[in-house]
Short mmCIF file of C-alpha atoms and ligand atoms in Angstrom, two decimals:
data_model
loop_
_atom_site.label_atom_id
_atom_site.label_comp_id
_atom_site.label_asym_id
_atom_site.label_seq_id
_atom_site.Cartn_x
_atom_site.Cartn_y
_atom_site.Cartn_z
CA UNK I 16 37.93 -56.43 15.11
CA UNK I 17 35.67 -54.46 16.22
CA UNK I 18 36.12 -52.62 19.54
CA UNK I 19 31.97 -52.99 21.43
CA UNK I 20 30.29 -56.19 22.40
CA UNK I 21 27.12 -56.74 24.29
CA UNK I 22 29.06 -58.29 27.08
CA UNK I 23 32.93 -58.32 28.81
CA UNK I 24 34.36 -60.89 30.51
CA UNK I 25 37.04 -59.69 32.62
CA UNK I 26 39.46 -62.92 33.80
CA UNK I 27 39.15 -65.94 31.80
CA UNK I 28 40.38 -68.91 34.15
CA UNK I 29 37.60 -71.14 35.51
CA UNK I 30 35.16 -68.93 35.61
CA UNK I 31 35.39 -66.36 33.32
CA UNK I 32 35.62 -69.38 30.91
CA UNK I 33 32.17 -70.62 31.84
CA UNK I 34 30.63 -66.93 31.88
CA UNK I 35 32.00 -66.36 28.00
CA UNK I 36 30.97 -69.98 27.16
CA UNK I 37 26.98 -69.22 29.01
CA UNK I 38 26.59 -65.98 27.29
CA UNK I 39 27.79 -66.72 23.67
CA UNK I 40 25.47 -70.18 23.85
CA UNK I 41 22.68 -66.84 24.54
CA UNK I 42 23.75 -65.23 21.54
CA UNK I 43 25.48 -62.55 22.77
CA UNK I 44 28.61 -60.91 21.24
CA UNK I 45 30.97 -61.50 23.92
CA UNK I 46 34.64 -60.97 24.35
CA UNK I 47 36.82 -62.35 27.02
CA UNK I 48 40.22 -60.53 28.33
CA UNK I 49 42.82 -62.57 30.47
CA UNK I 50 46.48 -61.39 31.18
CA UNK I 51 47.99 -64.60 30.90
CA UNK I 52 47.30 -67.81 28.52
CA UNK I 53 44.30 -69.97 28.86
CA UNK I 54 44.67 -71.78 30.72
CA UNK I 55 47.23 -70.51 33.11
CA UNK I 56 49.60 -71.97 35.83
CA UNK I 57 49.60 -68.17 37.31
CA UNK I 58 45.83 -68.24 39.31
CA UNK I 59 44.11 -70.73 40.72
CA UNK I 60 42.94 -73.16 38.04
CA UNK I 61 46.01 -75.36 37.19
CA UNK I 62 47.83 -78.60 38.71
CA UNK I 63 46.07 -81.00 36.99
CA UNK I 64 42.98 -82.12 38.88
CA UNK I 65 40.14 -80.82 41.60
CA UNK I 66 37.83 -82.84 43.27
CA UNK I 67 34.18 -82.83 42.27
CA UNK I 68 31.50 -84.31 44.95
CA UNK I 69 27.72 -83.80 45.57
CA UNK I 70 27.62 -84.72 49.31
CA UNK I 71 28.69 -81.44 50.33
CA UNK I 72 29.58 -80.56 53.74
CA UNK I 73 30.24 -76.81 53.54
CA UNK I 74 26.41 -76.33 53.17
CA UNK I 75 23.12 -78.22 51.95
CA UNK I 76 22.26 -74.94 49.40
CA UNK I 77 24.81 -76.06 47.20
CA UNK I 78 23.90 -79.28 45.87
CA UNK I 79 20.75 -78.20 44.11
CA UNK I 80 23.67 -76.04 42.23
CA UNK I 81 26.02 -79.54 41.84
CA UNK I 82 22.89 -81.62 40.34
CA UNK I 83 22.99 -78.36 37.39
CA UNK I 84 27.20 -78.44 37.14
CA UNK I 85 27.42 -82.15 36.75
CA UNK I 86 24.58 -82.12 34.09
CA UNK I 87 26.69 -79.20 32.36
CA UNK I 88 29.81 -81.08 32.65
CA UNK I 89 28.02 -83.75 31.12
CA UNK I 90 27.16 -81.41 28.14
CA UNK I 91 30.30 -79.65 27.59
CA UNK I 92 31.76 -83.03 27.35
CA UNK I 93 29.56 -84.15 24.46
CA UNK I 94 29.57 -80.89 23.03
CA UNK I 95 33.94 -80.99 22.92
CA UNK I 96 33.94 -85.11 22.49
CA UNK I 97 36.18 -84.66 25.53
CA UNK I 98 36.77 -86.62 28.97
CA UNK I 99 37.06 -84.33 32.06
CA UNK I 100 34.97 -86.04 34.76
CA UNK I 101 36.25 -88.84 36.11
CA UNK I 102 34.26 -90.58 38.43
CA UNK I 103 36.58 -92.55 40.49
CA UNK I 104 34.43 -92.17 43.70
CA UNK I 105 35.89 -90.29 46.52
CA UNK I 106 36.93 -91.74 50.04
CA UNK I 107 36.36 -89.03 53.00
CA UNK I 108 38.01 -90.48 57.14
CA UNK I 109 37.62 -88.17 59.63
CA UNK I 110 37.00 -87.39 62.98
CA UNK I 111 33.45 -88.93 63.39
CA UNK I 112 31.77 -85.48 65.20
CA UNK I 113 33.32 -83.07 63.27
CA UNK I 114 32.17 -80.18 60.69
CA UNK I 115 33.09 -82.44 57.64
CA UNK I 116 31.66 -86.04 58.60
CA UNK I 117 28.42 -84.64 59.68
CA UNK I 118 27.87 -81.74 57.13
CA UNK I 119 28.49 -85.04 54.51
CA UNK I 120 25.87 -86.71 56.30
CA UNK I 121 23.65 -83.84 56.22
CA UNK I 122 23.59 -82.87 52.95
CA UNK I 123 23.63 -86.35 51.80
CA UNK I 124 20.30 -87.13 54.05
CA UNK I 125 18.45 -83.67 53.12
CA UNK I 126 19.36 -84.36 49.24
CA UNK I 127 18.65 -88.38 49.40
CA UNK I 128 22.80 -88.12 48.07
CA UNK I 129 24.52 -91.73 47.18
CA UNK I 130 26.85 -91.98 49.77
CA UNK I 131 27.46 -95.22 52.63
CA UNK I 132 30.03 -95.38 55.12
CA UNK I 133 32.41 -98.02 54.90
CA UNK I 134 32.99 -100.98 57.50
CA UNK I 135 36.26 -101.86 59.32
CA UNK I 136 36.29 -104.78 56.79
CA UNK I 137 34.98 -102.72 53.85
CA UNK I 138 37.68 -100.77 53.99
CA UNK I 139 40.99 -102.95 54.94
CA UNK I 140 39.28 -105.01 51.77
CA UNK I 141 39.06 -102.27 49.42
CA UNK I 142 41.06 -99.27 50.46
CA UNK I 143 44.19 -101.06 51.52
CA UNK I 144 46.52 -98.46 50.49
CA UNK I 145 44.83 -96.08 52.98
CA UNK I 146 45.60 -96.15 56.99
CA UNK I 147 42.75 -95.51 58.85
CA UNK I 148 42.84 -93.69 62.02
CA UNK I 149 41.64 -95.37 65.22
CA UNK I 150 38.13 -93.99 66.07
CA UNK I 151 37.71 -92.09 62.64
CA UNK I 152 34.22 -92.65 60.13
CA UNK I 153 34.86 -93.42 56.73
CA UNK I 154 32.05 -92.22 53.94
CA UNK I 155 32.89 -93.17 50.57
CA UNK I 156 30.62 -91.30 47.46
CA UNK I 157 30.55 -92.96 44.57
CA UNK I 158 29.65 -90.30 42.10
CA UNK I 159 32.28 -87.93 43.08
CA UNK I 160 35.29 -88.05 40.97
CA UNK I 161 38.07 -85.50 39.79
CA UNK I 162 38.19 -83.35 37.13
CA UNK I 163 41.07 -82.02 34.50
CA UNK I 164 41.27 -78.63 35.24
CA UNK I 165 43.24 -77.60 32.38
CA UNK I 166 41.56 -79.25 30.00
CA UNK I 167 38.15 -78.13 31.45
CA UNK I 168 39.46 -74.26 31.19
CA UNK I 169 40.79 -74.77 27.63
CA UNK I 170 37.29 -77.02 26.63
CA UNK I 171 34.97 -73.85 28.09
CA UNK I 172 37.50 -71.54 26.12
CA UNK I 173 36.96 -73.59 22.42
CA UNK I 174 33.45 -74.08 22.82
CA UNK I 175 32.77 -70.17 23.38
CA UNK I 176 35.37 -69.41 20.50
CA UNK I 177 33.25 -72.06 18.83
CA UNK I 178 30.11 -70.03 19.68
CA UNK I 179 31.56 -66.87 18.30
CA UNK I 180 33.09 -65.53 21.34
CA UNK I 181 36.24 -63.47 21.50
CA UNK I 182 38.98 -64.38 23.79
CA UNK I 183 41.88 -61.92 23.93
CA UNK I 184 44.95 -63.21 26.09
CA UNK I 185 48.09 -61.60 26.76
CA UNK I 186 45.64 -58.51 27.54
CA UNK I 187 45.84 -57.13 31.55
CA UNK I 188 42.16 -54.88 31.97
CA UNK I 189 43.85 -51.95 33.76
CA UNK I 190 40.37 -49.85 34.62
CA UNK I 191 36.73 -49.94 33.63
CA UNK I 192 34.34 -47.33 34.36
CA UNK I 193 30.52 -46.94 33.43
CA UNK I 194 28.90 -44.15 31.75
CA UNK I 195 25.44 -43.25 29.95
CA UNK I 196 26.52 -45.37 26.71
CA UNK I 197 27.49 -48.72 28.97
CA UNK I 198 30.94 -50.07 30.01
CA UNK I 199 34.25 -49.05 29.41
CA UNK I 200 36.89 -51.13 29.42
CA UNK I 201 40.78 -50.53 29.22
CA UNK I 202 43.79 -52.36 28.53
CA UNK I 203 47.54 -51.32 28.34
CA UNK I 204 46.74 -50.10 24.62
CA UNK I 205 43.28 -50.39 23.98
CA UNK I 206 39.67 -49.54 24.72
CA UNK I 207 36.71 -51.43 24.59
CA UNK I 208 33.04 -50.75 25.35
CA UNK I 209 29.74 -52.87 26.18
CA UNK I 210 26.83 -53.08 27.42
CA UNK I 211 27.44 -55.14 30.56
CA UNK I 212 30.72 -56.59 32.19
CA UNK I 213 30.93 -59.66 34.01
CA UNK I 214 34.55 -59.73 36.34
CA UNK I 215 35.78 -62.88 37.15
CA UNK I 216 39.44 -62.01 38.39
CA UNK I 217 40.51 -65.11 40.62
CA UNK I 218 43.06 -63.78 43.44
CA UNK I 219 42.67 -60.43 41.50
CA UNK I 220 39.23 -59.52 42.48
CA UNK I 221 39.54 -57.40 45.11
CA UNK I 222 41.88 -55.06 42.38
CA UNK I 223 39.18 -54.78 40.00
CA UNK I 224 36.28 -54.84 42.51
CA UNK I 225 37.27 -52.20 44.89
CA UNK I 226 34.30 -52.41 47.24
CA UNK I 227 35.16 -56.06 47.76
CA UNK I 228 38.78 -56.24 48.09
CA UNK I 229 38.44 -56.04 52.30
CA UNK I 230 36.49 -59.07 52.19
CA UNK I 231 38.99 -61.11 49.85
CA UNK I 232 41.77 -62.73 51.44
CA UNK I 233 44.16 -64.47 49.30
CA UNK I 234 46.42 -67.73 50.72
CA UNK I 235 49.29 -69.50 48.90
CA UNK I 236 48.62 -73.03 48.46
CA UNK I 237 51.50 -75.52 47.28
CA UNK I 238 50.45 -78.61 45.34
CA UNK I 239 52.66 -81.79 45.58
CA UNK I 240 53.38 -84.70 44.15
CA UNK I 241 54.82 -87.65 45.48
CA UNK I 242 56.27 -90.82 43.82
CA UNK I 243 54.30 -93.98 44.18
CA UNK I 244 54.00 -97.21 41.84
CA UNK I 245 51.31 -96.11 39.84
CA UNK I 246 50.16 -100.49 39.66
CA UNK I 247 48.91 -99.60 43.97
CA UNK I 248 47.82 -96.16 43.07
CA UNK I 249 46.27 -95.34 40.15
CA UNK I 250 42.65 -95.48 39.05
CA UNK I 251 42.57 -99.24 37.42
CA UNK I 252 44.08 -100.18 41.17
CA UNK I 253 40.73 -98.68 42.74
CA UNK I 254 41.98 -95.96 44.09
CA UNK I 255 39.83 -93.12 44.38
CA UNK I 256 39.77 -89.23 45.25
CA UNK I 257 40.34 -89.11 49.35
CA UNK I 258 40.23 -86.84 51.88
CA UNK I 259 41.31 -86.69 55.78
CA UNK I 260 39.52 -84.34 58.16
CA UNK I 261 42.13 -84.99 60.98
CA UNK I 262 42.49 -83.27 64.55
CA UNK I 263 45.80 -81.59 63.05
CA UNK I 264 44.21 -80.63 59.23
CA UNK I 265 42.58 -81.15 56.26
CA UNK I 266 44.26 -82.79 53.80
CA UNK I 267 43.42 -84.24 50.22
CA UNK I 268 44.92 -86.16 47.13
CA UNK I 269 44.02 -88.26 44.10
CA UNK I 270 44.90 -91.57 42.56
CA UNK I 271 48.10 -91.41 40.37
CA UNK I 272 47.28 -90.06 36.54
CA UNK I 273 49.70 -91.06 33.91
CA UNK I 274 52.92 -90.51 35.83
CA UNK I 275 54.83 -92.09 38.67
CA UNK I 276 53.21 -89.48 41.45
CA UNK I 277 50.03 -88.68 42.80
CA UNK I 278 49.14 -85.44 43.79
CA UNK I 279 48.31 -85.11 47.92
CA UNK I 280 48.17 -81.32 49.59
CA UNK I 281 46.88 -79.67 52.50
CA UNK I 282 43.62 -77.51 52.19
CA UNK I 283 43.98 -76.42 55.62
CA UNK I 284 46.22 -73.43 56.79
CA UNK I 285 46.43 -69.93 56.10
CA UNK I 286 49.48 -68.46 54.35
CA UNK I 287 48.78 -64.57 53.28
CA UNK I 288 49.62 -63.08 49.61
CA UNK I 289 49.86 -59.58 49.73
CA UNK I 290 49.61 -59.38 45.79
CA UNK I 291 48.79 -61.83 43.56
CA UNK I 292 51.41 -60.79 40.93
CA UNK I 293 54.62 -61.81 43.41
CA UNK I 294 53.49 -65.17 44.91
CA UNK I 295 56.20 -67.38 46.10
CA UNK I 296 56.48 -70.06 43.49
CA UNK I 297 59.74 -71.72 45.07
CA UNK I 298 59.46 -74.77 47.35
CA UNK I 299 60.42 -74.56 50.76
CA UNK I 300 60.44 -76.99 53.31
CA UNK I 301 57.48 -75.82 55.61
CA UNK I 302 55.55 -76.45 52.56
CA UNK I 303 56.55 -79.81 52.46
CA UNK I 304 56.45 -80.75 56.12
CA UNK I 305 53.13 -81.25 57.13
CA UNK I 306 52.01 -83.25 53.73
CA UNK I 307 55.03 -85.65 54.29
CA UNK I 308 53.80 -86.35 57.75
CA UNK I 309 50.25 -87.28 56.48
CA UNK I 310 51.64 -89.08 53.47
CA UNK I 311 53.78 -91.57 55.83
CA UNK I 312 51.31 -91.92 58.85
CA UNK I 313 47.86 -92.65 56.36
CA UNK I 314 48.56 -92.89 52.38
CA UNK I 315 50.32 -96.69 52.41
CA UNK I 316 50.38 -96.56 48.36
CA UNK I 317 52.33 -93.12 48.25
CA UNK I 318 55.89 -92.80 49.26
CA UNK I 319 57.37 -89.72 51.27
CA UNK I 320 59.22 -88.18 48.23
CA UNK I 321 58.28 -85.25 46.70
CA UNK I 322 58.62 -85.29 43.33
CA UNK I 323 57.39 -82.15 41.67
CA UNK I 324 55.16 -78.86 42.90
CA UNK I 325 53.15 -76.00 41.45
CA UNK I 326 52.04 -73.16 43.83
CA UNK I 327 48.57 -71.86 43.56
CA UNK I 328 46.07 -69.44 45.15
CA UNK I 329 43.13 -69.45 46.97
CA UNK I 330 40.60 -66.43 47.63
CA UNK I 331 38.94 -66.73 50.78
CA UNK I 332 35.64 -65.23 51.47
CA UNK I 333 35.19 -64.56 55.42
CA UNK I 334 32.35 -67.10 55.69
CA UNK I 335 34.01 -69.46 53.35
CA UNK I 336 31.11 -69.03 50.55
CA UNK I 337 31.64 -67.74 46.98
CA UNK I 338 30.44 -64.11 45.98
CA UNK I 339 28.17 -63.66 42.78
CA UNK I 340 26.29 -60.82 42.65
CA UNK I 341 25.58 -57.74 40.58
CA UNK I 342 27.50 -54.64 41.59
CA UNK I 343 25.65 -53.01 44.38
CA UNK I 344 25.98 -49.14 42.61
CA UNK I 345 26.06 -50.63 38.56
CA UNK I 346 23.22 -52.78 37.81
CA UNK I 347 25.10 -53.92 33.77
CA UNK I 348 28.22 -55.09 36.38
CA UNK I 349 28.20 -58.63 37.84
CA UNK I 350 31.06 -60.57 39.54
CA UNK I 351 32.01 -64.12 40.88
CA UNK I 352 34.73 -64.01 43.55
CA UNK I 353 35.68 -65.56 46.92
CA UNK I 354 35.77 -69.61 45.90
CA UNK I 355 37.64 -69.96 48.89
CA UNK I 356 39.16 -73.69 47.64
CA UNK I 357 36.01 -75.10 46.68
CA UNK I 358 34.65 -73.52 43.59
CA UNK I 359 36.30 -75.08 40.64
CA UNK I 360 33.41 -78.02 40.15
CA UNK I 361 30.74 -75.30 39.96
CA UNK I 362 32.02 -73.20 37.47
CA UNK I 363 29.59 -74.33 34.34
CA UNK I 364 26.73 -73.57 36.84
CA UNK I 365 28.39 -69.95 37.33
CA UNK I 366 28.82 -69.47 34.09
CA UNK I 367 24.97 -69.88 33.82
CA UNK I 368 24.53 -67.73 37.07
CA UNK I 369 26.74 -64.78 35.68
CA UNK I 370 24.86 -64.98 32.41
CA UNK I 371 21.23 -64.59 34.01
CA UNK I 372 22.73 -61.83 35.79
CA UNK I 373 24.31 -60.18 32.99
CA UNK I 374 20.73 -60.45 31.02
CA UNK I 375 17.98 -60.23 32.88
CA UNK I 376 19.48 -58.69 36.10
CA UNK I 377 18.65 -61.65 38.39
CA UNK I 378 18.40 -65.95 38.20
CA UNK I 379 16.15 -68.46 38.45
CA UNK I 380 18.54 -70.55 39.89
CA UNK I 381 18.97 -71.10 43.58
CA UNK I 382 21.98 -69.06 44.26
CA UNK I 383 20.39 -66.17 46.26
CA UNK I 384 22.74 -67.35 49.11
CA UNK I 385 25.41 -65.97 47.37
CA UNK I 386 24.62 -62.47 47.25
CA UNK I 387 26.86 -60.32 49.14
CA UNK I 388 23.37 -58.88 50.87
CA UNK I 389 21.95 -62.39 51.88
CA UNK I 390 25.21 -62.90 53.86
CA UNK I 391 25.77 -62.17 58.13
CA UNK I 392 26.03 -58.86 59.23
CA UNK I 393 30.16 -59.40 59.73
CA UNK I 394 30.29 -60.56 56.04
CA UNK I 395 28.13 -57.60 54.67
CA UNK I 396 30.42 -55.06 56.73
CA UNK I 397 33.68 -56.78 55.88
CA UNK I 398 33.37 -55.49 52.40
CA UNK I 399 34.02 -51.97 52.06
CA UNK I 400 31.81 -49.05 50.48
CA UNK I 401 30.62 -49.87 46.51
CA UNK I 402 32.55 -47.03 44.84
C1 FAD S 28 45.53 -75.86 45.20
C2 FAD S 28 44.07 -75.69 44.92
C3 FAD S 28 43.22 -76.80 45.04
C4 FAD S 28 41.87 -76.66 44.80
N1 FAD S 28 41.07 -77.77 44.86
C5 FAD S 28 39.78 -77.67 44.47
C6 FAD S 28 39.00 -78.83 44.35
O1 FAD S 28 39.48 -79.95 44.59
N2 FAD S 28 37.72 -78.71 43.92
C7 FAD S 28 37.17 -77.50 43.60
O2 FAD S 28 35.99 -77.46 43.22
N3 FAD S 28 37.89 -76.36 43.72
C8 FAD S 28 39.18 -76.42 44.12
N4 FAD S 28 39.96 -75.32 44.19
C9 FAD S 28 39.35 -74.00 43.94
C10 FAD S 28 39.22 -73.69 42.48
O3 FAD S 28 40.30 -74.17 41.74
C11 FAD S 28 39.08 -72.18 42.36
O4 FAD S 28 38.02 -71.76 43.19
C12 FAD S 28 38.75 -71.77 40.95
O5 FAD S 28 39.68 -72.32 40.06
C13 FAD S 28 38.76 -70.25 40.88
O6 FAD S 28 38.40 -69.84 39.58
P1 FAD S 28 38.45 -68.31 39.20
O7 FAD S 28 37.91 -68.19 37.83
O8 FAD S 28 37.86 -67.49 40.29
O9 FAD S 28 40.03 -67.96 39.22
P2 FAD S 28 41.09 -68.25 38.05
O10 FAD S 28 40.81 -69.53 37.38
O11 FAD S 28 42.44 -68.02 38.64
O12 FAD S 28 40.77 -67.11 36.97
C14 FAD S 28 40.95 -65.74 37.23
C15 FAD S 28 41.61 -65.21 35.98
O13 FAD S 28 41.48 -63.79 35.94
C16 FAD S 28 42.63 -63.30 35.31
N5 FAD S 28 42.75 -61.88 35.61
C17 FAD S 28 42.77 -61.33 36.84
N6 FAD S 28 42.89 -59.98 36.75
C18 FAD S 28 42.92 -59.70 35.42
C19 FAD S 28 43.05 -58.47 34.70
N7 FAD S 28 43.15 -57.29 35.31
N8 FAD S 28 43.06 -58.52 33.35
C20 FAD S 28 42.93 -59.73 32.69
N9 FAD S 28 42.84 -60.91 33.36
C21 FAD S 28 42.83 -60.88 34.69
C22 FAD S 28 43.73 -64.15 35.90
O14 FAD S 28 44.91 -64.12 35.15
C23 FAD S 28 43.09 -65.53 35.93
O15 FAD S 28 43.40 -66.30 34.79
C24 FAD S 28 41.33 -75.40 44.45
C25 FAD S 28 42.18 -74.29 44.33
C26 FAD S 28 43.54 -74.44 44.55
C27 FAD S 28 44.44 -73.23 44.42
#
């Protein structure tokens, strides 16, 4: 094999998947390094399933960016003759004023998005193995669904294999540097050079992007399951994707998938990891606590046992929005970082982004609200010098 390709992917998990997948479709010669298997249950992209939804209420910008991932989802599909996206609808109650409801609503109304809210009667009818709060709106979107995230990191990895890509795991990148010839990049053993490098490290970021590490905060999130009969709670029972944006958190879960569990967690709270490499993996009860409580007060098809658990990362951003940008000192350097929970359903799109970048230096596509410079003052300063 030989040792220089036009482009490196550093990190091949959800996104680094997509970026080798974009840039071999180009033409490129492109090799991809990850430290574990692909996939992995060691980052952020395992456990099963994440939700995918159009009506989206962290911000308007990103649905012209959803209308591209689901028609690349679509594609990557057909190209693999596989089934990822399944579009069981999803089911959002919550507090009727607050930042989830109405950014839903707003999105939805500024993007003329399929969404309706669901009646009193609508909803004992159809969603009887929900509880819904007194007081609290329902929306339910149709076209949302869940996706396989294994499968969808192992699809992206064939189909750039497929396209002549080279995928090396078992490889950590321990340094990269840039000189007059391109991009270095080195591994325990080995050395490999390009012309640009694309870094897509997950909860390892802010090691391999120095000047961004202060801005990255990384949070241990704990995935359960809990045991249900599947004939109330799977997807031929109607049940759909659903989410709670209650007074006392944010939680989420999905219809049972082949087993006798569904899958229900929190998204909100704020847990630390001080290094990616030594994140609690063992259950504990506080991580059990608070999802129980939900469970038995609003999920009537789940029970309260907790059958099984896989522990998982997210990388916060301060403002909550994903980073992809070209390195503010190396123009042949671009990164994706910071999905703070929510990036998983965009990552064909990214792929497509980091490409663009990678090539021509900029994209076409509306993503300029992701640069590090387009952010607020506090975000801009919260990352440190580019070094
Ligand atoms: C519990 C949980 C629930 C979530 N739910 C949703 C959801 O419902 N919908 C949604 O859209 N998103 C969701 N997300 C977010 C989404 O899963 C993540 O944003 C996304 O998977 C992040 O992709 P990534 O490529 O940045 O990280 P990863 O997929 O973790 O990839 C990073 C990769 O880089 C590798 N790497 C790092 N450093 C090196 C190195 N030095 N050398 C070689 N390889 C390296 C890592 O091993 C890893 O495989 C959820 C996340 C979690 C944890």
């Amino acid at each position: 094999m030989s040792n220089t390709f036009d482009a490196i992917i550093v990190g091949v998990g959800a996104m680094g998947s997509a970026a080798c997948l974009a840039l071999a479709k180009r033409g490129l010669r492109v090799l991809g390094i990850e430290q574990f298997s692909t996939p992995n249950d060691r980052g952020s992209s395992h456990g099963a399933t994440r939700i995918i939804r159009k009506a989206y209420f962290e911000h308007p910008d990103y649905v012209p960016l959803l209308h591209e991932t689901y028609d690349l989802w679509r594609q990557i599909e057909n190209a693999a003759a596989a089934d990822l996206f399944h579009r069981v609808g999803l089911l959002l109650v919550g507090v009727p004023t607050g930042d989830v409801i109405t950014g839903v609503l707003r999105s939805a109304a500024a993007h003329q998005l399929d969404i309706h809210s669901v009646s009193e009667r609508e909803f004992d009818q159809r969603f009887g193995m929900f509880h819904r709060p007194e007081g609290a709106a329902a929306l339910f979107e149709p076209n949302a669904g869940y996706l396989l995230v294994e499968e969808c990191v192992q699809t992206m990895c064939a189909l750039a294999e497929r396209q002549g890509a080279t995928i090396l795991r078992h490889r950590r990148v321990t340094d990269w540097s840039i000189d007059s010839h391109g991009v270095r990049v080195t591994t325990d053993n080995e050395t490999f050079l390009a012309d640009r490098l694309v870094i897509c490290g997950g909860a390892w970021a802010g090691r391999l992007l120095t000047y961004l590490a202060p801005a990255l905060e990384v949070r241990r999130k704990v995935q359960l399951w809990f045991a249900c009969d599947p004939d109330r709670f799977d997807v031929a029972s109607g049940t759909p994707v659903f989410a709670y944006d209650l007074p006392e958190g944010f939680y989420y879960g999905f219809p049972s998938i082949e087993r006798d569990d569904a899958k229900i967690a929190e998204h909100s709270g704020r847990e630390i990891v001080s290094d990616a490499d030594t994140l609690d993996r063992e259950l504990h009860s506080a991580d059990t606590q608070r999802v129980v409580a939900f469970v038995g007060r609003f999920v009537r098809g789940a029970t309260t046992r907790v059958t099984r658990h896989s522990a998982c990362m997210y990388t916060m951003s301060p403002d909550q929005h994903f980073f992809v940008d070209r390195h503010p000192r190396y123009e042949n350097v671009s990164f994706a970082a910071g999905f703070s929970g929510h990036g998983f359903k965009f990552a064909p799109v990214i792929g497509e982004i980091l490409a663009d970048l990678a090539i021509n230096g900029a994209t076409h596509r509306p993503a300029g609200f992701l640069r590090v410079g387009a952010r607020t003052t506090p975000v801009v300063l919260a990352c440190g010098r580019p070094s």
